[in-house]
Coordinates of C-alpha atoms in Angstrom, one line a residue:
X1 CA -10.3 -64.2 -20.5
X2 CA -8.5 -65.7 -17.7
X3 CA -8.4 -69.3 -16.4
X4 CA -9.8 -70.1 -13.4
X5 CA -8.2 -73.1 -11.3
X6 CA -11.1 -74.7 -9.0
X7 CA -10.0 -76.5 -6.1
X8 CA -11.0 -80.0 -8.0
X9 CA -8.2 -79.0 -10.5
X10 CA -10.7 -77.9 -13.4
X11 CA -10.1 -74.9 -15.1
X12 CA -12.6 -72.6 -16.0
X13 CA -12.7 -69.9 -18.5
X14 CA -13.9 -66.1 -17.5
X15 CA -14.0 -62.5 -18.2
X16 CA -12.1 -60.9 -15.3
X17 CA -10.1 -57.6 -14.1
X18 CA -7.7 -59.6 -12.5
X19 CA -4.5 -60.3 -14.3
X20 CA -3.7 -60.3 -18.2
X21 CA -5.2 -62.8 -20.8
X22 CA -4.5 -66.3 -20.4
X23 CA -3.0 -66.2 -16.7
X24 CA -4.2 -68.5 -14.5
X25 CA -6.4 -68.1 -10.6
X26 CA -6.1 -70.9 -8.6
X27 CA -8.4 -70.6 -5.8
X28 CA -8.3 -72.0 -1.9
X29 CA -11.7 -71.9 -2.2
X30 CA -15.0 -72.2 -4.5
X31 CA -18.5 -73.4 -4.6
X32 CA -17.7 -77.0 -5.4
X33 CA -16.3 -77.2 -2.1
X34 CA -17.5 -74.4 0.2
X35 CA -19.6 -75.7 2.8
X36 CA -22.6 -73.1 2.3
X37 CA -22.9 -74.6 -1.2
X38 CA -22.3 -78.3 -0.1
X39 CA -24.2 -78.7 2.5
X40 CA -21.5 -77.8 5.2
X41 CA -20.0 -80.9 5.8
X42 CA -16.7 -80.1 5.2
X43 CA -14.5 -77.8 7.3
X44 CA -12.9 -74.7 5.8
X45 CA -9.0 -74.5 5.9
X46 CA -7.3 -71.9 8.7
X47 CA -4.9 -71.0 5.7
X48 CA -2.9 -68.3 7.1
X49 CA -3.9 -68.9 10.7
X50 CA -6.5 -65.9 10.4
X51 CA -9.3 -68.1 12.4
X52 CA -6.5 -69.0 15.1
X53 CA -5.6 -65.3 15.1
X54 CA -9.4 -64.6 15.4
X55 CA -10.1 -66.8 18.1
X56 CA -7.1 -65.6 20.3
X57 CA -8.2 -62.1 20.0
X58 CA -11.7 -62.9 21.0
X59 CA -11.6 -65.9 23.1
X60 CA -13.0 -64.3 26.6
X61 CA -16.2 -63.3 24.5
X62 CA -17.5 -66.8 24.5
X63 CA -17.2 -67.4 20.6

């Protein structure tokens, strides 16, 4: 089993292939706060500037 660090800062206990026993997953992002399972009031994070990067490429589409 690993632990699994929500973004609220609870862990959760799973089976997994990532890692070894008794590491730890924190995640950016999970269904306490993802906007598809909230409700989508709250906006997701450009971590790594991949929407920026995204938007750039695209922007004479009309996106």
């Amino acid at each position: 089993f690993i632990n699994v660090k929500l973004t609220d800062g609870s862990i959760v206990k799973m089976r997994s292939t990532w890692g070894k026993d008794g590491e730890t997953l924190s995640l950016d992002i999970d269904p306490t706060a993802h906007p598809a399972w909230t409700g989508g009031g709250q906006r997701l994070l450009d971590q790594g500037g991949r929407v920026s990067k995204f938007k750039k490429k695209y922007e004479g589409l009309g996106f």
